Short mmCIF file of C-alpha atoms and ligand atoms in Angstrom, two decimals:
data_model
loop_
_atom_site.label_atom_id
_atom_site.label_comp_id
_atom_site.label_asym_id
_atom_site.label_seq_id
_atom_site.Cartn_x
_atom_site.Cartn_y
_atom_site.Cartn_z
CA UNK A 28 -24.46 -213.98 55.29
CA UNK A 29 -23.79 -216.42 58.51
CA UNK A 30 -23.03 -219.67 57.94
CA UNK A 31 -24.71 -222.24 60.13
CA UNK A 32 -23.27 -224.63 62.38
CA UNK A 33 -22.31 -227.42 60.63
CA UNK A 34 -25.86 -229.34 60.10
CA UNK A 35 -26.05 -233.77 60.69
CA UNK A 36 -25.04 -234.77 57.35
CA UNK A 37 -26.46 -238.08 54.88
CA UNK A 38 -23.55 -237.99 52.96
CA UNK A 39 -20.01 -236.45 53.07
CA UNK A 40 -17.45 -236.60 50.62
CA UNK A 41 -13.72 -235.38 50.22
CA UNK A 42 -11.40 -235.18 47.30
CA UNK A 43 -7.52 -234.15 47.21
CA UNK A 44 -6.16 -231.38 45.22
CA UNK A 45 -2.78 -231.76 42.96
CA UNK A 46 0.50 -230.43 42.28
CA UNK A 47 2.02 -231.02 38.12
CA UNK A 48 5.65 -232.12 38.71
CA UNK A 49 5.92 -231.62 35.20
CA UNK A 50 3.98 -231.07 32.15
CA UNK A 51 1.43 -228.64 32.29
CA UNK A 52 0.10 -226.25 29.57
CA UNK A 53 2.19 -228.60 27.12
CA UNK A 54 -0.89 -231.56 28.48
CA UNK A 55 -4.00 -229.17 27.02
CA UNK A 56 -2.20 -230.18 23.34
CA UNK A 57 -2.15 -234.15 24.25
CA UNK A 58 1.57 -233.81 25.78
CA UNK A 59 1.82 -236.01 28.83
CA UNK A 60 2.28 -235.24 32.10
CA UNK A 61 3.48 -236.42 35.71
CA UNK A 62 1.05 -234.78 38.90
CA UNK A 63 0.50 -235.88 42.32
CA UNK A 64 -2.49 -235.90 44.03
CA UNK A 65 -1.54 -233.51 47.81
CA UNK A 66 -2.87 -233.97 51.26
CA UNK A 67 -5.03 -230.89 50.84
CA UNK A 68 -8.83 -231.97 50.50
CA UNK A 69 -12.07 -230.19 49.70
CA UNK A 70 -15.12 -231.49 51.35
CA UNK A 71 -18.78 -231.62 50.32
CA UNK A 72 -21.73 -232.52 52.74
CA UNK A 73 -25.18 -233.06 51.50
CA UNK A 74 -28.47 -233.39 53.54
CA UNK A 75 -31.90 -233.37 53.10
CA UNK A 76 -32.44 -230.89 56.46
CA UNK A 77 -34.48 -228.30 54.98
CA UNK A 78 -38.60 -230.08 54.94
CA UNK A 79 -40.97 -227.94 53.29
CA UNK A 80 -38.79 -225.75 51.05
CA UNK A 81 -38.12 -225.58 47.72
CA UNK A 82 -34.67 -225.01 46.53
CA UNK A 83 -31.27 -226.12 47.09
CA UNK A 84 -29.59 -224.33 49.32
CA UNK A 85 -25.31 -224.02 48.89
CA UNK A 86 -23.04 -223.35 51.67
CA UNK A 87 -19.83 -221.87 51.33
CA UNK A 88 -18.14 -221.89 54.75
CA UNK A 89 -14.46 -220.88 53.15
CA UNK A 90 -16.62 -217.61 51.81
CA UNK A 91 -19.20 -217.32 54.85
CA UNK A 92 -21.63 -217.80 51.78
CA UNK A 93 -25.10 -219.40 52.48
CA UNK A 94 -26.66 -218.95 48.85
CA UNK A 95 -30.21 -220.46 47.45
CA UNK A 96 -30.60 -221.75 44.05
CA UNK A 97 -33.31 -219.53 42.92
CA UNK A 98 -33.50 -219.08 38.85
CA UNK A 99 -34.61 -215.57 39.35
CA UNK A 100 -31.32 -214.95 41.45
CA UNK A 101 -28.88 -217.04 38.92
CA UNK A 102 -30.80 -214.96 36.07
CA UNK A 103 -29.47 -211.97 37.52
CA UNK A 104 -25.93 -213.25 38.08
CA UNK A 105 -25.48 -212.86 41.37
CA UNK A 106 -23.78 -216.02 41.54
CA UNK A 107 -21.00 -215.33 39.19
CA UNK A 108 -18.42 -215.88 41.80
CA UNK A 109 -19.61 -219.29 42.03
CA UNK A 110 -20.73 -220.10 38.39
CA UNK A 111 -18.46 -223.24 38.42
CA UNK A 112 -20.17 -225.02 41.55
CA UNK A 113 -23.85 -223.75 40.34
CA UNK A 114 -23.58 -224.52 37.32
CA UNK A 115 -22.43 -227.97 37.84
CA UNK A 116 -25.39 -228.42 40.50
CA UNK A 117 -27.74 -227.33 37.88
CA UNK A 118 -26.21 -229.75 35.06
CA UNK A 119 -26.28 -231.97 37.68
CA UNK A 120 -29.80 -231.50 38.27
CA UNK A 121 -30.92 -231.71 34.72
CA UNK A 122 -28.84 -234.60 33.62
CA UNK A 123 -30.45 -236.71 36.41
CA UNK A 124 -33.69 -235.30 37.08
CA UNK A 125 -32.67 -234.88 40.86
CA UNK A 126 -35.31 -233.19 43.61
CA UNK A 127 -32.92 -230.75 45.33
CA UNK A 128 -35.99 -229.32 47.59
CA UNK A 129 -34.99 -229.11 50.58
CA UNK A 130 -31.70 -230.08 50.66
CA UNK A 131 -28.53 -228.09 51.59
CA UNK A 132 -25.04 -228.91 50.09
CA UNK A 133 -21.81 -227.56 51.99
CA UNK A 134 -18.39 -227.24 50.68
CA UNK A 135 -15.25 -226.74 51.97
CA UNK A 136 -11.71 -226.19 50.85
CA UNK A 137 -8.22 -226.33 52.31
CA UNK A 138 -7.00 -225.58 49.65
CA UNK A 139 -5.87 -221.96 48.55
CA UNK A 140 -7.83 -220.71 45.33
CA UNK A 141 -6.47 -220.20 41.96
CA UNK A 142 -3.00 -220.45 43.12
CA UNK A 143 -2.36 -223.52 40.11
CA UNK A 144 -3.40 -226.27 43.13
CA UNK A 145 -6.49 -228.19 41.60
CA UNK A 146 -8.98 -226.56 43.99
CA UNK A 147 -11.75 -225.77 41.05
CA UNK A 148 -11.47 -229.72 40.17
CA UNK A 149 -10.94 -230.86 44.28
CA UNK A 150 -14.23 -229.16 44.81
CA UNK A 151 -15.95 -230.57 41.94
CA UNK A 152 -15.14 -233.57 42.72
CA UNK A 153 -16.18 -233.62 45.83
CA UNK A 154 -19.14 -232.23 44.87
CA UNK A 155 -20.19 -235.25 42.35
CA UNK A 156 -19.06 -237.49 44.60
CA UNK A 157 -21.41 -235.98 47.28
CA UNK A 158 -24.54 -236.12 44.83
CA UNK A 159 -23.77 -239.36 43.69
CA UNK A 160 -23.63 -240.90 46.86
CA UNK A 161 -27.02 -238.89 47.93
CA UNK A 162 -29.21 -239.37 45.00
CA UNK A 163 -27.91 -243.00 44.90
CA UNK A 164 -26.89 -242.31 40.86
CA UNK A 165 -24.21 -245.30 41.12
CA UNK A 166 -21.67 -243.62 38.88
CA UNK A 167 -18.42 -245.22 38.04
CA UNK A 168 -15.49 -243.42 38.92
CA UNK A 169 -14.66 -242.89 34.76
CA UNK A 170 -18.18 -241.42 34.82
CA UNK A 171 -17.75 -238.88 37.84
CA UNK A 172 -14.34 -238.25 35.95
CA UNK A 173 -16.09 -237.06 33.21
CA UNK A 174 -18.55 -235.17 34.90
CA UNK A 175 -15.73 -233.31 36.59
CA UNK A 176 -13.78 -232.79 33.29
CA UNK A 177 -17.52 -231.09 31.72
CA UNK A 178 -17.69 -228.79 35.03
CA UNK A 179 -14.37 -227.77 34.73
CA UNK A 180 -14.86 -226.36 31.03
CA UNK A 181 -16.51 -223.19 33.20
CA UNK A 182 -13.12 -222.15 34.69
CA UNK A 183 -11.15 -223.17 30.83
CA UNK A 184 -12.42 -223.83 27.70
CA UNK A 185 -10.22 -226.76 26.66
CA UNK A 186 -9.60 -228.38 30.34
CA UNK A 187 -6.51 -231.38 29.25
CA UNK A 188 -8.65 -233.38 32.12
CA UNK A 189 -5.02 -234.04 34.31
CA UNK A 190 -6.78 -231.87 37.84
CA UNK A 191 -10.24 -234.16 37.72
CA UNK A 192 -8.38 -237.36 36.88
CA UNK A 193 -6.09 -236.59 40.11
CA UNK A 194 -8.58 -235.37 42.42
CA UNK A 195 -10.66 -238.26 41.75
CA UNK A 196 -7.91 -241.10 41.69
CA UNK A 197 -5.43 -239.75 43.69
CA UNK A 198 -1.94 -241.09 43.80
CA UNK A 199 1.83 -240.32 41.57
CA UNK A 200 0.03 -240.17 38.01
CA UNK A 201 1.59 -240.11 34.42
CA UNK A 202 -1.31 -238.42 32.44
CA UNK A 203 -1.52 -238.69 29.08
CA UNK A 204 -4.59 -238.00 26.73
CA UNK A 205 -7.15 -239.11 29.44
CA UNK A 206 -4.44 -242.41 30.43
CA UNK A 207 -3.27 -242.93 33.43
CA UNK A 208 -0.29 -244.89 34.74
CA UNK A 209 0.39 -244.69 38.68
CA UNK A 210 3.90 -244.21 39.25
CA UNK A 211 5.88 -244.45 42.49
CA UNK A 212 6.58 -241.39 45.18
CA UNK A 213 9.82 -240.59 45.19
CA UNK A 214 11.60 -241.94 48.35
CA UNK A 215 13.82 -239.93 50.92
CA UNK A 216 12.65 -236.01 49.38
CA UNK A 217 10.32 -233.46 50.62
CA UNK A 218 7.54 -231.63 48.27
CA UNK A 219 7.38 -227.76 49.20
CA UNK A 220 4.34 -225.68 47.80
CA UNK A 221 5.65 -222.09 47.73
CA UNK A 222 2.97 -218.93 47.07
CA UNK A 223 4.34 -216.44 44.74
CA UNK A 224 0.81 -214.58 46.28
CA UNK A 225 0.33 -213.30 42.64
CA UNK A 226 -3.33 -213.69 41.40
CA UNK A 227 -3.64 -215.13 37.99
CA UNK A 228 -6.34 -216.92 36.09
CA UNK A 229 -5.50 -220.79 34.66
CA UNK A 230 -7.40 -219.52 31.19
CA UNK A 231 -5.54 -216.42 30.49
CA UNK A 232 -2.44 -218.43 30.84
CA UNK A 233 -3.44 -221.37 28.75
CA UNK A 234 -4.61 -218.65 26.11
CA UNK A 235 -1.17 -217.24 26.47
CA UNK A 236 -0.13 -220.20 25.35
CA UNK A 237 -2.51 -220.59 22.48
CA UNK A 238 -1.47 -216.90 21.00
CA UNK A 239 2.06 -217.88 21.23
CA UNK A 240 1.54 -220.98 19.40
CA UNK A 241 -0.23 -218.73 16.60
CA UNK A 242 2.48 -216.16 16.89
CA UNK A 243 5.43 -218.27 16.76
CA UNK A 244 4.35 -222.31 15.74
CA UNK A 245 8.16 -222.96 15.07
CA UNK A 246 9.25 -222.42 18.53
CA UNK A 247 5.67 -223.42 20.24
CA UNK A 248 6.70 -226.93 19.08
CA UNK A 249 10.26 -226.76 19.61
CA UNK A 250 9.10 -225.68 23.17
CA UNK A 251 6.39 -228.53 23.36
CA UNK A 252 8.54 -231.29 21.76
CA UNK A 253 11.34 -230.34 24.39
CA UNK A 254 8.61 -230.99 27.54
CA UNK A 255 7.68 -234.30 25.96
CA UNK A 256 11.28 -235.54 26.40
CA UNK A 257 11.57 -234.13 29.59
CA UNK A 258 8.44 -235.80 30.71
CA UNK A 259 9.74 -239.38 29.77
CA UNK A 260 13.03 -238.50 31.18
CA UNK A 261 11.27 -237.90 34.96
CA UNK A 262 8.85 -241.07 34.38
CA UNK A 263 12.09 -243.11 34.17
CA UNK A 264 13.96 -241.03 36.95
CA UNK A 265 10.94 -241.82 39.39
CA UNK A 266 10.97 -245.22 38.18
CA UNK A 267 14.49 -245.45 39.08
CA UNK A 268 14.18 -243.12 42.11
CA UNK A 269 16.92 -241.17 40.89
CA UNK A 270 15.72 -237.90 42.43
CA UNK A 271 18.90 -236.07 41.76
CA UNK A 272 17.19 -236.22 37.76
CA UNK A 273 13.75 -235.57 38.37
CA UNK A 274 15.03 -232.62 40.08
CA UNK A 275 17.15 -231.26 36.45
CA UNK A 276 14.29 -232.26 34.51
CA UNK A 277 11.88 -229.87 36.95
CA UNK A 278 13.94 -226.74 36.72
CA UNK A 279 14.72 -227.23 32.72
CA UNK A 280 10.53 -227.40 32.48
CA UNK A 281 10.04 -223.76 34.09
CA UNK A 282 12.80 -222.62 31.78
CA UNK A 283 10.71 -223.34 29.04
CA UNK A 284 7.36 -222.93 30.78
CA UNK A 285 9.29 -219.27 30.53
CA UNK A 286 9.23 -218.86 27.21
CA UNK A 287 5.90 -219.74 26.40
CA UNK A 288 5.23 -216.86 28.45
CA UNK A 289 3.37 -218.63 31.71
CA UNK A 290 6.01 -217.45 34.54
CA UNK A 291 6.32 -214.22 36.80
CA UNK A 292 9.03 -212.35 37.70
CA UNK A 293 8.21 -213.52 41.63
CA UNK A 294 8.06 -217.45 40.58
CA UNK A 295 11.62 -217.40 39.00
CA UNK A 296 12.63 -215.85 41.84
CA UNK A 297 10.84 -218.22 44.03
CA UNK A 298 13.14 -220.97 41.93
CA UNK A 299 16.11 -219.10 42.50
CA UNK A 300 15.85 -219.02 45.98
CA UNK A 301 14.93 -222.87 46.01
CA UNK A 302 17.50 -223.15 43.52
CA UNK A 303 20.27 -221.27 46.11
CA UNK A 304 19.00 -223.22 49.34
CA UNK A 305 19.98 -226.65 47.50
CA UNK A 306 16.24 -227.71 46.06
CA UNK A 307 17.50 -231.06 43.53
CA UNK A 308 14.25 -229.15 41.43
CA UNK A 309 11.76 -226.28 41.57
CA UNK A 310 9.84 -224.57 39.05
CA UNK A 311 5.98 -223.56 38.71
CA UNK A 312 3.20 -225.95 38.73
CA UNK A 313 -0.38 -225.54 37.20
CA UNK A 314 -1.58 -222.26 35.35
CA UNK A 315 1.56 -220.19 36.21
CA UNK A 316 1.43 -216.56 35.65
CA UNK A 317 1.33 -216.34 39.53
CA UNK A 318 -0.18 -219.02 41.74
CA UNK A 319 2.54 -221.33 43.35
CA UNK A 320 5.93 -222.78 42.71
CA UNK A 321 6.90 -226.61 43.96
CA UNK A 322 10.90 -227.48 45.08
CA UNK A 323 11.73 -230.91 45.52
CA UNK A 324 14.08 -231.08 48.12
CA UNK A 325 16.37 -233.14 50.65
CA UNK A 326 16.13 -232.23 54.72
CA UNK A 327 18.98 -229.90 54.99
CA UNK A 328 17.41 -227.94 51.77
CA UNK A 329 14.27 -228.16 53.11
CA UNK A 330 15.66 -226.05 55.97
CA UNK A 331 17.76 -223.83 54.28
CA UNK A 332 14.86 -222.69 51.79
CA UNK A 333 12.15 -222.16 54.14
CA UNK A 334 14.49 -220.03 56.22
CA UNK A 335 15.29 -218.09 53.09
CA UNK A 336 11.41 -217.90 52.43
CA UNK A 337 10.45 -217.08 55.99
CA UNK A 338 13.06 -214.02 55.81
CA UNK A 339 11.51 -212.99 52.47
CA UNK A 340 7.92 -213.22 53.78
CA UNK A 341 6.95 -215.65 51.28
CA UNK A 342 4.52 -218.09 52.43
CA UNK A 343 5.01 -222.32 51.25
CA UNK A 344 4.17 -224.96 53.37
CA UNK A 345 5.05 -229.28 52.85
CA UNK A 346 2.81 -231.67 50.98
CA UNK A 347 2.43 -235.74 50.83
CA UNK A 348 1.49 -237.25 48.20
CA UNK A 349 -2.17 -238.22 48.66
CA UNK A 350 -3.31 -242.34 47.54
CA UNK A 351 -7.28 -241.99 47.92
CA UNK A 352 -8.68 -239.94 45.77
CA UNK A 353 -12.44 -239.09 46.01
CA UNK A 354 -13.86 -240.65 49.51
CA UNK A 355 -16.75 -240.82 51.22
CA UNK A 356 -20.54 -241.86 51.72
CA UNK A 357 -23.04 -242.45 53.73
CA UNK A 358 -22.17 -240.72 57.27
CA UNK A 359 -25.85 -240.82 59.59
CA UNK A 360 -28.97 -241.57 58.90
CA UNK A 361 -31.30 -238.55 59.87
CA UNK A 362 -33.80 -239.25 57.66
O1 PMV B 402 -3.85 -223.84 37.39
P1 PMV B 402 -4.48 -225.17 37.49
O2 PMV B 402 -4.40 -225.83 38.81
O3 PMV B 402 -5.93 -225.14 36.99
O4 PMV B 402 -3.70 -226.14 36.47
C1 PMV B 402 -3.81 -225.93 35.08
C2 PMV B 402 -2.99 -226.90 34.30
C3 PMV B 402 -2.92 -226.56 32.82
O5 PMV B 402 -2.10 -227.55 32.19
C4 PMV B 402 -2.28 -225.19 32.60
C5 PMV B 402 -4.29 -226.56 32.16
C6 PMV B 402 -4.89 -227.92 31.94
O6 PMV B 402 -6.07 -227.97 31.58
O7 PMV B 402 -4.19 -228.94 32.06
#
């Protein structure tokens, strides 16, 4: 269906998506982690622009969706593709009584999907932050954390809560068990986000996990134990800016993110090719299985692996770090 211009908005919000530096899978059992929130955002306008009618109405520009919240519809699960963002609106609904006649919600992403980049949790976000703002809830950020974290229990059962806690406070974070502890961006070195252009689900991996856990517990928490130290090893590095460390610590973590089972033939090539063009670290970030590797790397890498890259056809692109988190509010007044 055609997606409308863009209608005068009440509210608009925008939330960042994230890159784990190091950490993940071993954070869903309580491990910490280090992410960074990127300068990749979702959006989320909402607007009472619709007088007379009934239902919320959801557009999806990224999709040329324009879908309306009708239970007969949802009953019939048409909307499976979008379970995570209807759901949540219907939660959302429920939890605060909200009046969604008549009003339209648009979201946007630039982020790419399922590729391990935080875009289920950037979008969420958003989204929250968007109906907060409209419906005048006056949430807390902890609370629209938490909100996020629920919503996100769509995509993967057990969620560790590191992509809503980065999308909605932005920043260098050390994770741990819902803590947070901002830590500073590494000075002088460039993040690349390279797409292995594999599709993969985050749950399948994370149950990959799980089964090898049941399947071989001796190693699982060799494996896990061995993250942990490398974890606090980068913490410290960063804290000392020695990026020559962080880097070591980066490509030992998708050694063992290996044996758990979580990479793909293309991402350790990806490393190796990162690895060859003089990256100080690379390895995968997020889910795995697919999705996208990160390099840290110096200007002359920099150059040397996205010439590699280019003649290999395999798309990446730079990221900052991103300090804001969720943002937004009130926008015009067309009420
Ligand atoms: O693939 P993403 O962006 O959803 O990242 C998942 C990170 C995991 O550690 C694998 C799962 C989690 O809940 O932390």
């Amino acid at each position: 269906m055609q997606v409308k211009k863009v209608h005068s908005s009440l509210v608009e919000t925008s939330a960042p998506g994230k890159v784990i530096l190091l950490g993940e899978h071993a954070v869903v059992y309580g491990a910490p982690a280090i992410a960074g929130a990127i300068s990749l955002r979702s959006t989320c306008a909402v607007a009472r622009d619709r007088p007379g009618e009934g239902d919320l109405v959801l557009e999806l520009a990224d999709y040329n969706e324009r879908l309306r919240l009708d239970p007969l519809i949802e009953e019939r699960g048409e909307y499976e593709s979008f379970k995570g963002v209807v759901q949540f609106l219907r939660t959302m609904q429920e939890q605060f009584e909200l009046d969604f006649a008549g009003v339209t919600v648009s979201l946007q992403s630039e982020l790419p999907r399922a590729m391990g980049l935080g875009s289920s949790a950037s979008i969420l976000t958003a989204l929250a932050g968007g109906l907060d703002e409209f419906f005048h809830l006056g949430l807390d950020t902890a609370e629209i954390n938490e909100l996020v974290l629920q919503g996100e229990t769509v995509y993967h059962a057990s969620p560790s809560g590191i992509d809503n806690t980065l999308c909605v406070h932005g920043g260098m974070l050390y994770y741990e068990r819902g803590e947070i502890y901002p830590l500073p961006v590494p000075d002088g070195v460039q993040l690349l986000v390279v797409k292995s252009g594999v599709p993969r689900r985050t749950s399948k991996m994370v149950e990959r996990v799980r089964v090898f856990k049941g399947r071989e517990p001796a190693a699982f928490s060799g494996i896990l134990t061995s993250i942990v130290r490398l974890v606090e090893k980068a913490k410290t590095s960063i804290e000392n800016d020695d990026v020559e460390s962080l880097g070591r610590a980066m490509y030992d973590n998708h050694r063992l993110l290996k044996r758990w089972g979580v990479s793909h033939p293309r991402l350790d090539q990806i490393v190796e090719v990162c690895r060859e063009g003089g990256a100080l670290g690379a390895k995968l970030t997020g889910g795995g299985g697919g999705g996208c590797a990160i390099a840290l790397c110096d200007e002359p890498a920099r150059v040397n692996i996205q010439n590699a890259l280019e003649r290999l056809g395999i798309a990446n692109f730079l990221v900052t770090i991103d300090h804001e988190g969720l943002l937004g509010g009130p926008v015009r007044n067309v009420g």
